[in-house]
């Protein structure tokens, strides 16, 4: 089956792993023509290998026409990755490239990962002005499942808006299937301590070097200073050979420890933390300490840095704040209660029936225990972002595009 030029999907890609995911989707979907727009050479190279059309933008070519997209509430500006002039320039060039393509092809769909970024703002603008259908993707923290929503992810999603209006979720069409899934889920999580995002933390290769050089010359910066430092091999080597005592001490063997609350740290530049919360990790922990007399076990996110928690080395916090790299699921199971800003770990805790306190805006904060079967089995889509071992089927593609309705 040849792709129909009247069924064109454009993927707006601002990080490599999302580009690789959308390429997997394009490879299976023979009904539509796929075109990528990106400011990352790594994505352009990936598309070249797969024979998929990709437009690589730079700060030298394309329109500079300014359009007010209210970019202040984007990851790039919140993290200081770009200033407002650079953000406006990048948005203008993305939009110009998209408009040029729209004159040649009848674009029906825009695919975006996360969406609380500059490309997400562009997609929403094109949805409102040109009527293009949008689909926003995000990991769900439930193995082998992703979120796909026409409006956005988490508190930007259509589902969140409906829950805020007081609408009730439909019942699950197969509760027994959910209970079977839950038993299998609990069993697998109890023996798995690897967070897939942590694997990407140390990923440094030729293509990412190309991205870095391109950004320094004719492209746009796409990483925060702290993200770059986390991948910097020189800095990591210096830290490894340093004779300085560790800033944070960890207790990783929980043994028979009980009567504690659990706080999973979030990555400093997580869009949910930046845009949907008034507090960060440090303020959240201090708020918990005022709320409970129990010890607070804190697990820094593996894709972040433990350095930000250094102030809790102060003796006044001794015995009250304990850092750990123990299995997240074990921590959830043993904790009296789980506190989070808006981490997807909150969803894990809800699934096994723990009391969860959310400090920030979160879709999971609005979900009742009775809603979980429908959410897991009907709302989430059975596609694995991190692995293609199972593969994406055409039925998965149909399920994804059904969300545009």
Short mmCIF file of C-alpha atoms in Angstrom, two decimals:
data_model
loop_
_atom_site.label_atom_id
_atom_site.label_comp_id
_atom_site.label_asym_id
_atom_site.label_seq_id
_atom_site.Cartn_x
_atom_site.Cartn_y
_atom_site.Cartn_z
CA UNK A 1 0.00 0.00 0.00
CA UNK A 2 1.47 3.36 -1.01
CA UNK A 3 1.21 6.37 1.24
CA UNK A 4 -1.62 8.73 0.31
CA UNK A 5 -0.32 12.30 -0.30
CA UNK A 6 -3.64 13.51 1.07
CA UNK A 7 -2.79 11.82 4.37
CA UNK A 8 0.35 13.64 5.48
CA UNK A 9 1.58 13.68 9.06
CA UNK A 10 4.27 16.08 10.22
CA UNK A 11 6.36 15.25 13.29
CA UNK A 12 7.80 18.25 15.13
CA UNK A 13 10.83 16.79 16.86
CA UNK A 14 12.94 18.47 19.53
CA UNK A 15 14.83 15.51 21.00
CA UNK A 16 16.42 12.43 19.47
CA UNK A 17 14.55 9.69 21.30
CA UNK A 18 11.17 11.09 20.25
CA UNK A 19 12.41 11.22 16.66
CA UNK A 20 13.43 7.57 16.84
CA UNK A 21 10.01 6.69 18.24
CA UNK A 22 8.14 8.55 15.49
CA UNK A 23 10.31 6.82 12.88
CA UNK A 24 9.19 3.46 14.28
CA UNK A 25 5.60 4.64 13.90
CA UNK A 26 6.18 5.89 10.34
CA UNK A 27 7.76 2.59 9.33
CA UNK A 28 4.58 0.70 10.22
CA UNK A 29 2.04 3.25 9.01
CA UNK A 30 1.87 2.79 5.23
CA UNK A 31 -1.36 4.78 4.98
CA UNK A 32 0.26 8.16 5.57
CA UNK A 33 3.24 10.11 4.34
CA UNK A 34 5.49 11.29 7.17
CA UNK A 35 7.63 14.43 7.15
CA UNK A 36 9.84 15.49 10.05
CA UNK A 37 10.83 19.03 11.06
CA UNK A 38 13.63 19.39 13.58
CA UNK A 39 16.52 21.61 14.68
CA UNK A 40 18.64 18.57 15.58
CA UNK A 41 21.12 17.01 13.09
CA UNK A 42 20.85 13.72 15.02
CA UNK A 43 17.19 13.48 14.01
CA UNK A 44 18.01 14.50 10.43
CA UNK A 45 20.61 11.70 10.21
CA UNK A 46 18.12 9.18 11.65
CA UNK A 47 15.54 10.17 9.03
CA UNK A 48 18.15 9.97 6.28
CA UNK A 49 18.96 6.39 7.27
CA UNK A 50 15.26 5.44 7.11
CA UNK A 51 14.55 7.32 3.86
CA UNK A 52 12.06 9.70 5.53
CA UNK A 53 11.85 13.35 4.49
CA UNK A 54 13.21 15.67 7.15
CA UNK A 55 13.58 19.46 7.19
CA UNK A 56 16.46 20.70 9.35
CA UNK A 57 16.00 24.29 10.45
CA UNK A 58 18.74 26.72 11.43
CA UNK A 59 18.94 30.31 12.60
CA UNK A 60 20.18 31.42 9.16
CA UNK A 61 17.42 30.25 6.84
CA UNK A 62 13.68 30.73 6.79
CA UNK A 63 11.29 33.45 7.87
CA UNK A 64 12.07 35.73 10.77
CA UNK A 65 8.50 37.00 10.96
CA UNK A 66 7.52 37.38 14.59
CA UNK A 67 4.35 35.74 15.88
CA UNK A 68 3.18 35.93 19.47
CA UNK A 69 2.89 32.37 20.76
CA UNK A 70 3.34 33.21 24.47
CA UNK A 71 6.53 31.19 24.71
CA UNK A 72 7.26 32.17 28.32
CA UNK A 73 5.55 28.99 29.52
CA UNK A 74 7.84 26.60 27.65
CA UNK A 75 10.63 24.35 28.83
CA UNK A 76 13.24 26.21 26.76
CA UNK A 77 12.60 29.53 28.51
CA UNK A 78 11.90 28.11 31.96
CA UNK A 79 15.24 26.26 31.91
CA UNK A 80 17.14 29.20 30.43
CA UNK A 81 18.01 27.14 27.35
CA UNK A 82 16.98 30.02 25.06
CA UNK A 83 16.22 33.67 25.61
CA UNK A 84 12.98 35.15 24.30
CA UNK A 85 14.56 36.47 21.08
CA UNK A 86 16.07 33.06 20.29
CA UNK A 87 12.81 31.31 21.13
CA UNK A 88 10.82 33.64 18.85
CA UNK A 89 13.36 33.07 16.07
CA UNK A 90 13.17 29.30 16.37
CA UNK A 91 9.38 29.32 16.48
CA UNK A 92 9.22 31.51 13.37
CA UNK A 93 11.47 29.15 11.40
CA UNK A 94 9.53 26.06 12.46
CA UNK A 95 6.27 27.74 11.50
CA UNK A 96 7.64 28.98 8.17
CA UNK A 97 8.86 25.48 7.27
CA UNK A 98 5.51 23.98 8.25
CA UNK A 99 3.61 26.53 6.16
CA UNK A 100 5.83 25.82 3.15
CA UNK A 101 5.11 22.11 3.47
CA UNK A 102 1.39 22.78 3.83
CA UNK A 103 1.41 24.44 0.40
CA UNK A 104 2.87 21.30 -1.16
CA UNK A 105 1.11 18.61 0.89
CA UNK A 106 -2.27 18.42 2.53
CA UNK A 107 -1.11 18.09 6.12
CA UNK A 108 -3.72 16.54 8.40
CA UNK A 109 -1.83 15.66 11.57
CA UNK A 110 0.93 17.02 13.78
CA UNK A 111 2.73 14.69 16.20
CA UNK A 112 4.62 16.13 19.17
CA UNK A 113 6.33 14.58 22.17
CA UNK A 114 5.30 16.15 25.48
CA UNK A 115 4.25 19.49 23.99
CA UNK A 116 5.13 21.92 26.78
CA UNK A 117 7.86 23.22 24.55
CA UNK A 118 8.22 25.62 21.63
CA UNK A 119 7.19 22.98 19.09
CA UNK A 120 4.18 22.22 21.27
CA UNK A 121 3.11 25.86 21.13
CA UNK A 122 3.53 25.80 17.34
CA UNK A 123 1.36 22.70 17.08
CA UNK A 124 -1.43 24.25 19.16
CA UNK A 125 -1.23 27.42 17.06
CA UNK A 126 -1.59 25.41 13.84
CA UNK A 127 -4.50 23.49 15.36
CA UNK A 128 -6.34 26.73 16.14
CA UNK A 129 -5.46 28.66 12.96
CA UNK A 130 -5.24 25.97 10.25
CA UNK A 131 -7.37 23.23 11.80
CA UNK A 132 -4.55 20.67 11.81
CA UNK A 133 -5.16 17.76 14.16
CA UNK A 134 -2.64 17.37 16.95
CA UNK A 135 -1.48 14.39 18.97
CA UNK A 136 0.72 14.81 22.02
CA UNK A 137 2.72 11.83 23.30
CA UNK A 138 4.33 11.07 26.66
CA UNK A 139 5.62 8.10 28.64
CA UNK A 140 3.20 6.83 31.27
CA UNK A 141 5.60 5.12 33.71
CA UNK A 142 3.52 2.00 33.15
CA UNK A 143 5.71 -0.50 31.27
CA UNK A 144 4.83 -0.89 27.61
CA UNK A 145 2.26 1.92 27.58
CA UNK A 146 2.22 5.55 26.45
CA UNK A 147 -0.09 8.54 26.73
CA UNK A 148 -1.57 9.96 23.51
CA UNK A 149 -3.92 12.94 23.79
CA UNK A 150 -5.20 15.53 21.28
CA UNK A 151 -4.80 18.50 23.65
CA UNK A 152 -1.59 17.82 25.58
CA UNK A 153 -0.18 15.66 28.34
CA UNK A 154 -0.88 15.47 32.09
CA UNK A 155 -2.66 18.68 33.19
CA UNK A 156 -2.78 19.91 29.57
CA UNK A 157 -4.67 16.83 28.39
CA UNK A 158 -8.25 16.56 27.19
CA UNK A 159 -8.81 13.96 29.90
CA UNK A 160 -7.67 16.39 32.62
CA UNK A 161 -9.97 19.10 31.27
CA UNK A 162 -12.91 16.70 31.31
CA UNK A 163 -12.20 15.64 34.89
CA UNK A 164 -11.93 19.30 35.93
CA UNK A 165 -15.42 19.83 34.49
CA UNK A 166 -16.70 17.06 36.72
CA UNK A 167 -17.21 14.53 33.94
CA UNK A 168 -17.02 10.90 35.02
CA UNK A 169 -14.82 8.35 33.28
CA UNK A 170 -16.58 5.41 31.66
CA UNK A 171 -16.36 1.99 33.32
CA UNK A 172 -13.65 -0.41 32.23
CA UNK A 173 -14.94 -2.88 29.65
CA UNK A 174 -12.95 -5.74 31.22
CA UNK A 175 -12.23 -5.44 34.94
CA UNK A 176 -10.89 -9.00 35.18
CA UNK A 177 -8.34 -8.17 32.50
CA UNK A 178 -7.23 -5.18 34.59
CA UNK A 179 -6.86 -7.27 37.75
CA UNK A 180 -4.78 -9.83 35.84
CA UNK A 181 -2.62 -7.01 34.46
CA UNK A 182 -2.22 -5.55 37.97
CA UNK A 183 -0.93 -8.83 39.41
CA UNK A 184 1.61 -9.14 36.60
CA UNK A 185 2.58 -5.48 36.97
CA UNK A 186 3.26 -5.78 40.70
CA UNK A 187 5.35 -8.89 40.14
CA UNK A 188 7.51 -7.28 37.46
CA UNK A 189 7.99 -3.97 39.29
CA UNK A 190 9.15 -5.73 42.44
CA UNK A 191 12.24 -7.03 40.63
CA UNK A 192 13.07 -4.09 38.36
CA UNK A 193 15.00 -1.09 39.67
CA UNK A 194 16.06 0.42 36.36
CA UNK A 195 14.42 3.65 35.22
CA UNK A 196 14.62 3.73 31.39
CA UNK A 197 15.20 7.50 31.37
CA UNK A 198 18.41 6.93 33.32
CA UNK A 199 19.86 4.98 30.40
CA UNK A 200 19.49 8.04 28.19
CA UNK A 201 21.20 10.23 30.79
CA UNK A 202 24.65 8.95 29.84
CA UNK A 203 24.02 8.60 26.15
CA UNK A 204 26.78 10.48 24.33
CA UNK A 205 27.64 9.61 20.75
CA UNK A 206 28.64 11.07 17.41
CA UNK A 207 25.16 12.33 16.59
CA UNK A 208 24.76 14.14 19.90
CA UNK A 209 28.15 15.77 19.35
CA UNK A 210 26.82 16.94 15.98
CA UNK A 211 23.80 18.44 17.75
CA UNK A 212 26.12 20.27 20.14
CA UNK A 213 28.34 21.70 17.41
CA UNK A 214 25.33 22.66 15.27
CA UNK A 215 23.75 24.49 18.23
CA UNK A 216 26.96 26.45 18.81
CA UNK A 217 27.16 27.55 15.19
CA UNK A 218 23.99 27.90 13.12
CA UNK A 219 21.38 26.06 15.20
CA UNK A 220 19.53 26.55 18.47
CA UNK A 221 20.60 25.35 21.89
CA UNK A 222 18.44 22.46 23.10
CA UNK A 223 19.93 21.51 26.47
CA UNK A 224 20.27 23.20 29.84
CA UNK A 225 23.68 23.63 31.45
CA UNK A 226 22.88 21.02 34.10
CA UNK A 227 21.76 18.50 31.46
CA UNK A 228 25.03 19.01 29.61
CA UNK A 229 27.04 18.66 32.82
CA UNK A 230 25.32 15.33 33.52
CA UNK A 231 26.70 14.01 30.20
CA UNK A 232 30.08 15.74 30.41
CA UNK A 233 32.68 12.90 30.63
CA UNK A 234 35.42 15.24 31.90
CA UNK A 235 33.32 16.47 34.80
CA UNK A 236 32.20 12.93 35.63
CA UNK A 237 35.84 11.73 35.64
CA UNK A 238 36.89 14.53 37.99
CA UNK A 239 34.01 13.66 40.34
CA UNK A 240 35.02 10.00 40.25
CA UNK A 241 38.65 10.62 41.28
CA UNK A 242 37.82 13.39 43.71
CA UNK A 243 38.96 12.72 47.30
CA UNK A 244 36.12 14.80 48.67
CA UNK A 245 33.60 12.94 50.80
CA UNK A 246 30.26 12.25 49.13
CA UNK A 247 27.88 15.15 49.60
CA UNK A 248 24.90 12.89 50.12
CA UNK A 249 24.91 9.62 52.07
CA UNK A 250 22.58 6.87 50.89
CA UNK A 251 20.81 4.04 52.70
CA UNK A 252 20.01 1.45 50.05
CA UNK A 253 19.15 -1.60 52.14
CA UNK A 254 15.68 -1.06 53.56
CA UNK A 255 15.77 -4.30 55.55
CA UNK A 256 12.96 -4.20 58.08
CA UNK A 257 12.63 -0.41 58.05
CA UNK A 258 9.01 0.70 58.43
CA UNK A 259 7.04 3.79 59.41
CA UNK A 260 8.33 6.27 56.85
CA UNK A 261 6.97 8.33 53.98
CA UNK A 262 8.44 8.31 50.49
CA UNK A 263 9.27 11.22 48.20
CA UNK A 264 10.53 10.43 44.65
CA UNK A 265 12.65 13.29 43.33
CA UNK A 266 11.96 14.74 39.89
CA UNK A 267 14.43 15.90 37.25
CA UNK A 268 15.22 19.60 37.67
CA UNK A 269 14.17 20.42 34.10
CA UNK A 270 11.12 18.15 33.98
CA UNK A 271 8.41 20.19 32.23
CA UNK A 272 5.83 18.99 34.76
CA UNK A 273 7.99 20.38 37.57
CA UNK A 274 8.76 23.65 35.81
CA UNK A 275 5.34 24.48 34.42
CA UNK A 276 2.84 22.73 36.68
CA UNK A 277 4.21 23.37 40.14
CA UNK A 278 5.04 26.37 42.28
CA UNK A 279 7.63 24.41 44.26
CA UNK A 280 10.66 22.23 43.51
CA UNK A 281 12.19 19.19 45.18
CA UNK A 282 13.72 21.05 48.13
CA UNK A 283 10.55 22.97 48.98
CA UNK A 284 8.48 19.79 48.65
CA UNK A 285 10.66 17.91 51.15
CA UNK A 286 10.49 20.79 53.64
CA UNK A 287 6.71 20.85 53.27
CA UNK A 288 6.55 17.11 53.99
CA UNK A 289 8.67 17.58 57.13
CA UNK A 290 6.09 20.07 58.41
CA UNK A 291 3.25 17.66 57.57
CA UNK A 292 4.48 14.45 59.20
CA UNK A 293 6.64 13.36 62.11
CA UNK A 294 7.74 10.27 60.19
CA UNK A 295 11.12 9.94 58.51
CA UNK A 296 11.15 11.03 54.86
CA UNK A 297 12.91 8.68 52.44
CA UNK A 298 14.00 10.60 49.33
CA UNK A 299 15.10 8.93 46.10
CA UNK A 300 16.76 11.42 43.70
CA UNK A 301 15.77 10.84 40.10
CA UNK A 302 18.42 8.72 38.31
CA UNK A 303 18.38 11.08 35.32
CA UNK A 304 19.07 14.07 37.56
CA UNK A 305 21.74 15.02 40.09
CA UNK A 306 21.82 14.40 43.84
CA UNK A 307 23.86 17.58 44.35
CA UNK A 308 20.72 19.73 44.63
CA UNK A 309 19.85 18.04 47.93
CA UNK A 310 23.15 18.96 49.61
CA UNK A 311 21.58 21.26 52.20
CA UNK A 312 19.92 18.24 53.84
CA UNK A 313 23.37 17.22 55.09
CA UNK A 314 22.81 19.78 57.83
CA UNK A 315 22.65 17.99 61.24
CA UNK A 316 19.21 19.46 61.90
CA UNK A 317 17.83 17.03 59.31
CA UNK A 318 19.62 13.98 60.76
CA UNK A 319 17.24 11.06 61.07
CA UNK A 320 14.45 13.03 59.40
CA UNK A 321 15.58 12.99 55.75
CA UNK A 322 17.21 9.83 54.43
CA UNK A 323 18.39 9.40 50.84
CA UNK A 324 18.17 6.08 49.07
CA UNK A 325 18.62 4.39 45.72
CA UNK A 326 16.55 1.38 46.76
CA UNK A 327 13.99 -0.16 44.42
CA UNK A 328 11.27 2.46 43.85
CA UNK A 329 8.49 -0.07 44.03
CA UNK A 330 9.83 -1.48 47.32
CA UNK A 331 9.84 2.05 48.71
CA UNK A 332 6.24 2.56 47.61
CA UNK A 333 5.14 -0.77 49.08
CA UNK A 334 6.82 -0.17 52.46
CA UNK A 335 5.96 3.52 52.83
CA UNK A 336 3.04 4.66 54.97
CA UNK A 337 2.30 7.33 52.38
CA UNK A 338 3.76 8.70 49.16
CA UNK A 339 4.28 12.41 48.51
CA UNK A 340 5.10 13.81 45.08
CA UNK A 341 4.87 17.02 43.13
CA UNK A 342 3.43 15.45 39.98
CA UNK A 343 5.68 12.49 39.24
CA UNK A 344 4.29 9.43 37.48
CA UNK A 345 5.49 7.51 40.54
CA UNK A 346 2.27 8.85 42.05
CA UNK A 347 0.36 6.75 39.53
CA UNK A 348 2.32 3.64 40.57
CA UNK A 349 1.40 4.27 44.19
CA UNK A 350 -2.28 4.75 43.30
CA UNK A 351 -2.33 1.45 41.41
CA UNK A 352 -1.32 -0.50 44.52
CA UNK A 353 -3.69 1.45 46.75
CA UNK A 354 -1.34 3.79 48.60
CA UNK A 355 -2.40 7.20 49.85
CA UNK A 356 -0.73 9.82 47.62
CA UNK A 357 -0.38 13.57 48.16
CA UNK A 358 0.31 15.68 45.06
CA UNK A 359 1.79 19.16 45.52
CA UNK A 360 1.50 20.25 41.88
CA UNK A 361 -1.02 20.11 39.06
CA UNK A 362 -1.37 16.52 37.93
CA UNK A 363 -3.79 14.39 35.97
CA UNK A 364 -3.26 11.58 38.49
CA UNK A 365 -4.47 13.83 41.30
CA UNK A 366 -7.89 13.83 39.66
CA UNK A 367 -8.16 10.07 39.12
CA UNK A 368 -10.26 8.10 41.59
CA UNK A 369 -9.30 4.49 42.47
CA UNK A 370 -12.40 3.31 40.62
CA UNK A 371 -11.12 5.08 37.47
CA UNK A 372 -7.85 3.17 37.34
CA UNK A 373 -9.07 0.12 35.37
CA UNK A 374 -10.39 2.31 32.55
CA UNK A 375 -7.33 4.58 32.64
CA UNK A 376 -4.86 1.69 32.39
CA UNK A 377 -6.73 -0.53 29.94
CA UNK A 378 -8.56 2.05 27.78
CA UNK A 379 -6.81 5.41 27.98
CA UNK A 380 -3.16 4.32 27.84
CA UNK A 381 -2.00 2.83 24.54
CA UNK A 382 -0.02 -0.43 24.40
CA UNK A 383 3.17 0.85 22.78
CA UNK A 384 6.63 0.85 24.38
CA UNK A 385 8.57 4.08 23.95
CA UNK A 386 11.89 2.65 25.12
CA UNK A 387 11.97 -0.64 23.25
CA UNK A 388 10.85 -1.99 19.89
CA UNK A 389 11.04 -5.59 21.06
CA UNK A 390 7.25 -5.94 20.86
CA UNK A 391 7.03 -3.66 17.84
CA UNK A 392 4.31 -1.25 16.80
CA UNK A 393 1.44 -2.86 14.92
CA UNK A 394 -0.98 -1.25 12.49
CA UNK A 395 -3.70 -1.78 15.11
CA UNK A 396 -1.57 0.36 17.44
CA UNK A 397 -1.39 3.01 14.72
CA UNK A 398 -5.18 2.99 14.37
CA UNK A 399 -5.56 3.31 18.15
CA UNK A 400 -3.19 6.28 18.16
CA UNK A 401 -4.94 8.18 15.37
CA UNK A 402 -8.36 7.43 16.86
CA UNK A 403 -7.36 9.97 19.54
CA UNK A 404 -7.63 12.82 17.02
CA UNK A 405 -11.42 12.47 17.06
#
